[in-house]
Tab-separated table of C-alpha atoms in Angstrom:
chain	number	residue	atom	x	y	z
A	88	MET	CA	21.421	-19.999	-156.340
A	89	THR	CA	23.871	-19.129	-159.758
A	90	THR	CA	27.143	-19.834	-158.316
A	91	ARG	CA	30.078	-16.922	-158.651
A	92	ARG	CA	32.884	-17.653	-160.342
A	93	SER	CA	36.290	-16.610	-158.695
A	94	SER	CA	36.662	-13.049	-160.459
A	95	LEU	CA	34.503	-11.712	-158.338
A	96	THR	CA	36.192	-12.358	-155.624
A	97	ARG	CA	38.944	-9.821	-157.148
A	98	LEU	CA	37.102	-6.583	-157.438
A	99	PRO	CA	39.522	-4.501	-155.306
A	100	LEU	CA	42.771	-6.325	-154.610
A	101	ASP	CA	43.618	-3.402	-152.595
A	102	ARG	CA	41.015	-4.891	-150.902
A	103	ARG	CA	40.581	-8.261	-150.179
A	104	GLY	CA	42.603	-9.939	-153.375
A	105	PHE	CA	45.525	-11.685	-154.099
A	106	LEU	CA	48.011	-8.195	-154.363
A	107	LEU	CA	50.824	-9.738	-155.549
A	108	GLY	CA	52.741	-6.393	-156.331
A	109	VAL	CA	56.080	-5.846	-158.538
A	110	GLY	CA	58.325	-5.510	-154.961
A	111	GLY	CA	55.990	-6.379	-152.469
A	112	LEU	CA	56.757	-9.946	-151.510
A	113	SER	CA	60.583	-9.674	-151.417
A	114	THR	CA	60.281	-7.063	-147.515
A	115	LEU	CA	59.820	-11.275	-146.839
A	116	ALA	CA	63.760	-12.282	-147.521
A	117	LEU	CA	63.445	-10.007	-144.003
A	118	ALA	CA	62.724	-11.849	-140.912
A	119	GLY	CA	60.111	-10.050	-138.022
A	120	CYS	CA	61.303	-6.755	-138.276
A	121	GLY	CA	62.225	-6.673	-141.134
A	122	LEU	CA	59.560	-6.058	-143.025
A	123	GLY	CA	59.180	-3.363	-143.714
A	124	THR	CA	55.397	-2.042	-142.272
A	125	ALA	CA	54.183	1.527	-141.281
A	126	ALA	CA	52.551	0.249	-138.207
A	127	GLY	CA	52.568	3.627	-136.216
A	128	PHE	CA	52.053	3.622	-132.418
A	129	SER	CA	49.447	1.920	-130.231
A	130	PRO	CA	48.031	2.317	-127.388
A	131	SER	CA	47.079	-0.814	-124.029
A	132	GLY	CA	45.511	-0.287	-120.857
A	133	GLU	CA	43.898	-3.404	-119.089
A	134	LEU	CA	42.093	-5.886	-119.893
A	135	ALA	CA	37.933	-6.051	-118.739
A	136	GLY	CA	35.147	-6.959	-118.606
A	137	PRO	CA	34.392	-10.798	-120.374
A	138	VAL	CA	38.288	-10.815	-120.783
A	139	ALA	CA	39.748	-9.966	-118.038
A	140	ASP	CA	41.077	-12.733	-116.080
A	141	ILE	CA	42.460	-13.914	-119.074
A	142	ASP	CA	47.297	-12.874	-118.492
A	143	LEU	CA	49.312	-13.452	-122.076
A	144	ASP	CA	52.505	-13.635	-119.627
A	145	GLY	CA	55.772	-14.545	-121.859
A	146	LEU	CA	54.159	-14.512	-125.409
A	147	GLU	CA	55.667	-12.824	-128.187
A	148	ILE	CA	53.991	-12.294	-130.616
A	149	GLY	CA	53.722	-10.882	-134.162
A	150	VAL	CA	50.734	-9.002	-135.706
A	151	GLY	CA	50.608	-7.973	-138.510
A	152	SER	CA	47.235	-6.274	-140.627
A	153	LYS	CA	46.948	-4.871	-144.951
A	154	ASN	CA	46.632	-1.635	-145.691
A	155	PHE	CA	43.306	-0.421	-145.955
A	156	THR	CA	41.299	1.395	-143.150
A	157	GLU	CA	39.096	-1.191	-141.996
A	158	GLN	CA	42.133	-3.453	-142.039
A	159	ILE	CA	44.347	-1.276	-140.318
A	160	ILE	CA	41.541	-0.711	-137.334
A	161	LEU	CA	41.577	-4.270	-136.405
A	162	GLY	CA	44.426	-5.297	-136.443
A	163	LYS	CA	45.280	-2.456	-134.127
A	164	MET	CA	42.266	-4.116	-131.823
A	165	ALA	CA	44.719	-7.475	-131.672
A	166	VAL	CA	47.498	-5.211	-131.174
A	167	ILE	CA	45.923	-3.742	-127.963
A	168	LEU	CA	44.230	-6.720	-126.784
A	169	LEU	CA	47.543	-8.910	-126.527
A	170	LYS	CA	49.507	-6.243	-125.301
A	171	SER	CA	47.090	-5.406	-122.617
A	172	GLY	CA	47.040	-9.099	-122.598
A	173	GLY	CA	50.786	-8.345	-121.416
A	174	ALA	CA	51.828	-10.315	-124.866
A	175	THR	CA	54.935	-8.256	-125.492
A	176	VAL	CA	53.714	-7.544	-129.011
A	177	GLN	CA	55.424	-6.933	-132.677
A	178	ASP	CA	52.917	-4.151	-134.568
A	179	LEU	CA	53.541	-5.196	-138.270
A	180	THR	CA	50.247	-3.579	-138.951
A	181	ASN	CA	49.586	-2.096	-142.399
A	182	ILE	CA	51.954	-4.842	-144.807
A	183	PRO	CA	51.278	-3.728	-148.395
A	184	GLY	CA	49.604	-5.747	-149.958
A	185	SER	CA	47.420	-8.491	-149.579
A	186	ALA	CA	49.371	-11.893	-150.760
A	187	THR	CA	52.751	-10.364	-148.982
A	188	ALA	CA	50.489	-9.852	-145.865
A	189	ARG	CA	49.659	-13.937	-145.750
A	190	GLU	CA	53.357	-14.477	-147.002
A	191	ALA	CA	54.241	-12.672	-143.552
A	192	MET	CA	52.165	-15.173	-142.162
A	193	LEU	CA	52.941	-18.973	-143.602
A	194	GLN	CA	56.888	-17.602	-143.358
A	195	ASP	CA	56.405	-17.002	-139.502
A	196	ASP	CA	57.525	-13.988	-140.425
A	197	VAL	CA	53.228	-12.716	-138.617
A	198	GLN	CA	51.436	-14.325	-136.126
A	199	MET	CA	48.370	-13.454	-136.121
A	200	GLN	CA	45.783	-11.107	-138.556
A	201	TRP	CA	42.505	-11.116	-139.234
A	202	GLU	CA	41.335	-12.620	-142.988
A	203	TYR	CA	37.664	-12.176	-144.568
A	204	THR	CA	36.729	-16.294	-145.934
A	205	GLY	CA	36.206	-14.958	-149.268
A	206	THR	CA	39.398	-14.187	-150.287
A	207	ALA	CA	40.879	-17.015	-148.630
A	208	TRP	CA	38.857	-19.697	-150.145
A	209	ILE	CA	39.462	-17.865	-153.466
A	210	ALA	CA	42.487	-15.818	-153.899
A	211	TYR	CA	44.906	-18.335	-150.863
A	212	LEU	CA	43.256	-22.107	-151.047
A	213	GLY	CA	42.662	-21.922	-154.965
A	214	GLU	CA	38.915	-22.287	-154.454
A	215	SER	CA	36.640	-20.971	-157.967
A	216	ASP	CA	33.361	-20.732	-156.581
A	217	PRO	CA	32.490	-19.077	-153.745
A	218	ILE	CA	30.183	-21.294	-150.406
A	219	ALA	CA	27.056	-19.225	-149.803
A	220	ASP	CA	26.099	-20.145	-146.307
A	221	GLU	CA	28.487	-17.987	-144.495
A	222	ARG	CA	28.800	-20.627	-141.429
A	223	GLY	CA	29.741	-22.925	-144.142
A	224	GLN	CA	32.743	-20.470	-146.174
A	225	TYR	CA	33.967	-19.881	-142.973
A	226	GLU	CA	33.987	-24.116	-141.825
A	227	ALA	CA	35.660	-24.285	-145.241
A	228	VAL	CA	38.029	-22.289	-144.863
A	229	ARG	CA	38.774	-22.642	-140.915
A	230	ASP	CA	39.432	-26.996	-141.671
A	231	ARG	CA	41.887	-26.473	-144.950
A	232	ASP	CA	44.042	-23.868	-143.854
A	233	LEU	CA	44.550	-25.673	-140.976
A	234	GLU	CA	45.546	-28.759	-142.470
A	235	GLU	CA	47.828	-27.561	-145.341
A	236	ASN	CA	48.970	-24.344	-143.092
A	237	GLY	CA	48.620	-24.903	-139.859
A	238	LEU	CA	46.744	-20.958	-139.743
A	239	VAL	CA	43.804	-21.660	-136.812
A	240	TRP	CA	41.000	-19.423	-137.830
A	241	LEU	CA	38.981	-18.224	-134.402
A	242	GLU	CA	35.689	-18.029	-134.659
A	243	PRO	CA	34.126	-15.271	-137.442
A	244	ALA	CA	32.636	-12.527	-136.864
A	245	PRO	CA	29.045	-11.432	-137.725
A	246	MET	CA	31.080	-7.967	-140.377
A	247	ASN	CA	30.679	-9.283	-144.455
A	248	ASN	CA	33.041	-6.767	-145.996
A	249	THR	CA	31.141	-7.968	-149.221
A	250	TYR	CA	29.921	-6.090	-152.357
A	251	GLY	CA	26.552	-4.109	-152.638
A	252	PHE	CA	24.416	-2.028	-154.256
A	253	ALA	CA	23.227	1.510	-151.744
A	254	ALA	CA	21.108	4.029	-152.100
A	255	LYS	CA	19.758	7.012	-150.479
A	256	ALA	CA	18.554	6.899	-147.445
A	257	SER	CA	15.530	9.019	-148.903
A	258	LYS	CA	15.520	7.883	-151.757
A	259	ALA	CA	15.427	3.855	-150.713
A	260	GLU	CA	12.339	5.057	-148.840
A	261	GLU	CA	11.409	7.171	-151.675
A	262	LEU	CA	10.808	4.146	-153.956
A	263	GLY	CA	9.943	1.452	-151.135
A	264	ILE	CA	13.069	-0.489	-151.408
A	265	THR	CA	15.718	-2.523	-148.903
A	266	LYS	CA	16.217	-4.960	-150.418
A	267	LEU	CA	17.950	-6.339	-154.132
A	268	SER	CA	14.661	-8.374	-154.925
A	269	GLU	CA	12.023	-5.350	-155.233
A	270	LEU	CA	14.369	-4.046	-158.160
A	271	LYS	CA	12.333	-5.932	-160.218
A	272	ASP	CA	8.775	-3.922	-158.623
A	273	LEU	CA	10.133	-0.661	-160.141
A	274	SER	CA	9.072	1.640	-163.109
A	275	THR	CA	12.071	1.552	-165.534
A	276	GLU	CA	13.535	5.112	-165.912
A	277	GLU	CA	13.984	4.386	-161.381
A	278	LEU	CA	16.001	1.173	-162.263
A	279	SER	CA	19.974	3.566	-162.597
A	280	PHE	CA	23.307	2.539	-161.333
A	281	CYS	CA	26.483	3.758	-160.610
A	282	VAL	CA	29.498	0.807	-160.836
A	283	GLU	CA	32.223	0.259	-161.671
A	284	SER	CA	33.821	-0.995	-165.577
A	285	GLU	CA	35.468	-4.059	-164.447
A	286	PHE	CA	32.449	-5.449	-162.733
A	287	ASN	CA	29.612	-3.702	-165.262
A	288	SER	CA	31.718	-5.844	-168.365
A	289	ARG	CA	32.192	-8.845	-166.612
A	290	ASN	CA	30.654	-11.810	-167.305
A	291	ASP	CA	29.765	-13.039	-163.384
A	292	GLY	CA	29.335	-9.132	-162.741
A	293	MET	CA	26.368	-7.118	-163.446
A	294	ASP	CA	24.730	-9.105	-166.225
A	295	PRO	CA	24.361	-12.015	-163.840
A	296	MET	CA	23.831	-10.479	-161.094
A	297	LEU	CA	20.894	-8.566	-162.773
A	298	GLN	CA	20.099	-12.024	-163.903
A	299	THR	CA	19.103	-12.955	-159.632
A	300	TYR	CA	16.927	-10.613	-159.799
A	301	GLY	CA	14.862	-10.865	-162.386
A	302	LEU	CA	16.205	-8.254	-164.561
A	303	GLU	CA	18.028	-8.239	-168.102
A	304	ARG	CA	20.274	-5.206	-169.246
A	305	GLY	CA	18.929	-2.920	-172.013
A	306	SER	CA	14.485	-5.446	-172.181
A	307	ASP	CA	14.332	-4.014	-168.148
A	308	ILE	CA	16.857	-1.050	-167.427
A	309	PRO	CA	18.104	1.296	-171.129
A	310	GLY	CA	22.150	0.975	-171.732
A	311	ASN	CA	22.495	4.579	-170.574
A	312	GLN	CA	21.072	3.678	-167.392
A	313	ILE	CA	24.132	1.681	-165.992
A	314	LYS	CA	26.786	4.698	-165.846
A	315	VAL	CA	31.005	3.720	-164.786
A	316	PHE	CA	32.810	4.772	-162.466
A	317	ASP	CA	35.589	5.170	-160.903
A	318	THR	CA	34.742	2.868	-157.444
A	319	GLY	CA	35.887	5.764	-155.189
A	320	ALA	CA	33.476	7.936	-156.621
A	321	ILE	CA	30.252	5.625	-156.701
A	322	TYR	CA	29.388	6.847	-153.741
A	323	ALA	CA	29.441	10.461	-154.258
A	324	ALA	CA	27.862	10.250	-157.455
A	325	THR	CA	24.537	7.475	-155.906
A	326	ASP	CA	24.623	10.507	-152.820
A	327	GLN	CA	24.533	13.415	-155.396
A	328	GLY	CA	21.469	11.255	-157.470
A	329	GLU	CA	23.062	10.697	-160.307
A	330	CYS	CA	22.198	7.062	-160.425
A	331	ASN	CA	19.350	5.874	-157.936
A	332	PHE	CA	21.833	2.761	-156.472
A	333	GLY	CA	25.498	2.695	-156.738
A	334	GLU	CA	27.676	-0.147	-156.162
A	335	VAL	CA	29.763	-0.640	-152.882
A	336	PHE	CA	31.492	-1.823	-150.351
A	337	THR	CA	29.171	-2.662	-147.691
A	338	THR	CA	31.217	-1.440	-144.840
A	339	ASP	CA	32.672	1.175	-145.962
A	340	GLY	CA	32.521	4.196	-143.850
A	341	ARG	CA	31.664	6.768	-146.964
A	342	ILE	CA	27.913	4.544	-146.249
A	343	LYS	CA	27.471	6.375	-142.633
A	344	ALA	CA	28.298	9.451	-144.251
A	345	LEU	CA	26.675	10.155	-147.037
A	346	ASP	CA	23.475	8.474	-145.123
A	347	LEU	CA	22.850	5.558	-148.107
A	348	VAL	CA	21.429	2.605	-146.851
A	349	VAL	CA	22.701	-1.181	-148.431
A	350	LEU	CA	19.992	-2.955	-149.918
A	351	GLU	CA	19.643	-6.301	-148.306
A	352	ASP	CA	21.231	-9.593	-150.981
A	353	ASP	CA	18.150	-11.730	-150.183
A	354	GLU	CA	19.300	-14.239	-153.175
A	355	GLU	CA	22.633	-14.408	-152.406
A	356	PHE	CA	24.465	-13.087	-155.668
A	357	PHE	CA	28.144	-12.049	-153.823
A	358	PRO	CA	30.477	-13.461	-151.791
A	359	LYS	CA	30.611	-13.809	-147.957
A	360	TYR	CA	33.390	-11.712	-146.397
A	361	ASN	CA	32.627	-12.433	-143.101
A	362	VAL	CA	35.881	-11.375	-140.958
A	363	SER	CA	37.941	-13.801	-138.253
A	364	PRO	CA	41.023	-13.499	-136.760
A	365	VAL	CA	44.201	-15.874	-137.573
A	366	PHE	CA	46.358	-17.816	-135.374
A	367	THR	CA	49.668	-19.474	-136.257
A	368	GLN	CA	49.137	-23.101	-134.877
A	369	GLU	CA	51.692	-23.021	-132.926
A	370	VAL	CA	50.784	-20.127	-130.740
A	371	ILE	CA	47.025	-20.861	-129.897
A	372	GLU	CA	48.801	-24.429	-129.123
A	373	GLU	CA	50.714	-22.970	-126.591
A	374	TYR	CA	48.282	-20.102	-125.802
A	375	PRO	CA	44.803	-21.500	-126.496
A	376	GLN	CA	43.032	-18.419	-124.346
A	377	LEU	CA	43.572	-16.792	-127.076
A	378	ARG	CA	39.896	-18.023	-128.211
A	379	GLU	CA	38.324	-16.987	-124.963
A	380	LEU	CA	40.226	-13.536	-125.919
A	381	PHE	CA	39.049	-13.469	-129.307
A	382	ASN	CA	36.007	-14.193	-130.289
A	383	PRO	CA	34.097	-11.742	-128.223
A	384	VAL	CA	35.675	-9.688	-129.892
A	385	SER	CA	34.809	-10.766	-133.270
A	386	ALA	CA	30.510	-11.616	-131.718
A	387	GLU	CA	30.802	-7.509	-132.052
A	388	LEU	CA	31.932	-6.946	-134.979
A	389	THR	CA	28.552	-5.659	-137.112
A	390	ASP	CA	28.688	-4.628	-140.666
A	391	GLU	CA	27.107	-0.986	-138.658
A	392	LEU	CA	29.710	-1.113	-136.542
A	393	LEU	CA	32.694	-1.068	-139.280
A	394	ILE	CA	30.893	1.202	-141.173
A	395	GLU	CA	31.361	3.760	-138.169
A	396	LEU	CA	34.686	2.805	-137.011
A	397	ASN	CA	35.194	3.096	-140.818
A	398	ALA	CA	33.939	6.520	-140.963
A	399	ARG	CA	35.337	7.952	-137.743
A	400	VAL	CA	39.004	7.523	-139.836
A	401	ASP	CA	37.999	8.098	-143.659
A	402	VAL	CA	35.434	10.980	-143.169
A	403	ASP	CA	36.542	12.006	-139.953
A	404	GLY	CA	40.061	12.036	-140.510
A	405	GLU	CA	40.957	10.252	-136.996
A	406	GLU	CA	43.945	7.583	-136.363
A	407	PRO	CA	43.764	3.651	-136.642
A	408	SER	CA	44.857	3.145	-133.052
A	409	GLU	CA	42.524	5.827	-131.417
A	410	VAL	CA	39.272	4.324	-132.634
A	411	ALA	CA	40.236	0.579	-131.361
A	412	MET	CA	41.320	2.061	-128.785
A	413	ASP	CA	38.066	3.745	-128.471
A	414	TRP	CA	35.901	1.675	-129.476
A	415	LEU	CA	37.492	-1.081	-127.164
A	416	THR	CA	37.078	1.381	-123.998
A	417	GLU	CA	33.496	1.406	-125.081
A	418	ALA	CA	32.205	-1.885	-125.152
A	419	GLY	CA	34.758	-3.197	-122.048
A	420	PHE	CA	37.176	-5.447	-122.907
A	421	VAL	CA	39.818	-2.476	-122.140
A	422	SER	CA	40.661	0.010	-119.616
A	423	GLU	CA	42.931	2.550	-119.736
């Protein structure tokens, strides 16, 4: 596989990129409870099932998250788990901006949050090329962030909130396509795409993706069959048939709501964005049982699950804390 340059990972800055913001970092001048967030309420219960015997009495911890749906849901899961285990938790989820959330951990204002391997490797650790192997990407981030920043990455989830191309389920079935390598087998008129303007024009975006899968803009795909949309409009445009294939985030709730299917990236063009619980080293050394608490939960976090949970918030209008609590209860990690 040809390695992707770092700009590929900077498309949706509100999701995984290193969003600085004019005033974002100024909030960090306020320690602990002074961090500006809009966390809201989080319920708690009793730890159950495989984590029932974990005791976190005496632990005082701040939990952060970035300010988009998936991150807030995951942050609320962490708050609920920690509170249910007896910890005193400061809920600092919904921090505006990736840079602010990251700096909160580096400054010890926050001692735990979920983070994506691709974001850390490119945006935080300054690497140019992602690592194609999911485990290799995680281990490289885990080792570097511990050595350089004293941050401990627990086991990653199987979910990978990366970029991809999706089609309406009925259209994918009609075309007989399930993976990107099958695009080259379609007729010219069937190869229509909806993409973001930046992805469309970048020298490591649409054209290299097509080339990876044996296609060329112009010769195989007429230029007017690659249509440019704002990010949020791509989902509806794909659903409404303005194109057969739309550029998406692979755990977005609209995938389920609009009955879209994500094509397998079988040549591994897109970077890996597996999510992991990240703690400060001091907290993990004092409470090593946090590994036993979070690793079983992470193992259950698949793309399909996050699509469902994200949709409950973004499509159905439910509160992230309620969605997090419902799933933890249904999965048997918490009892009310």
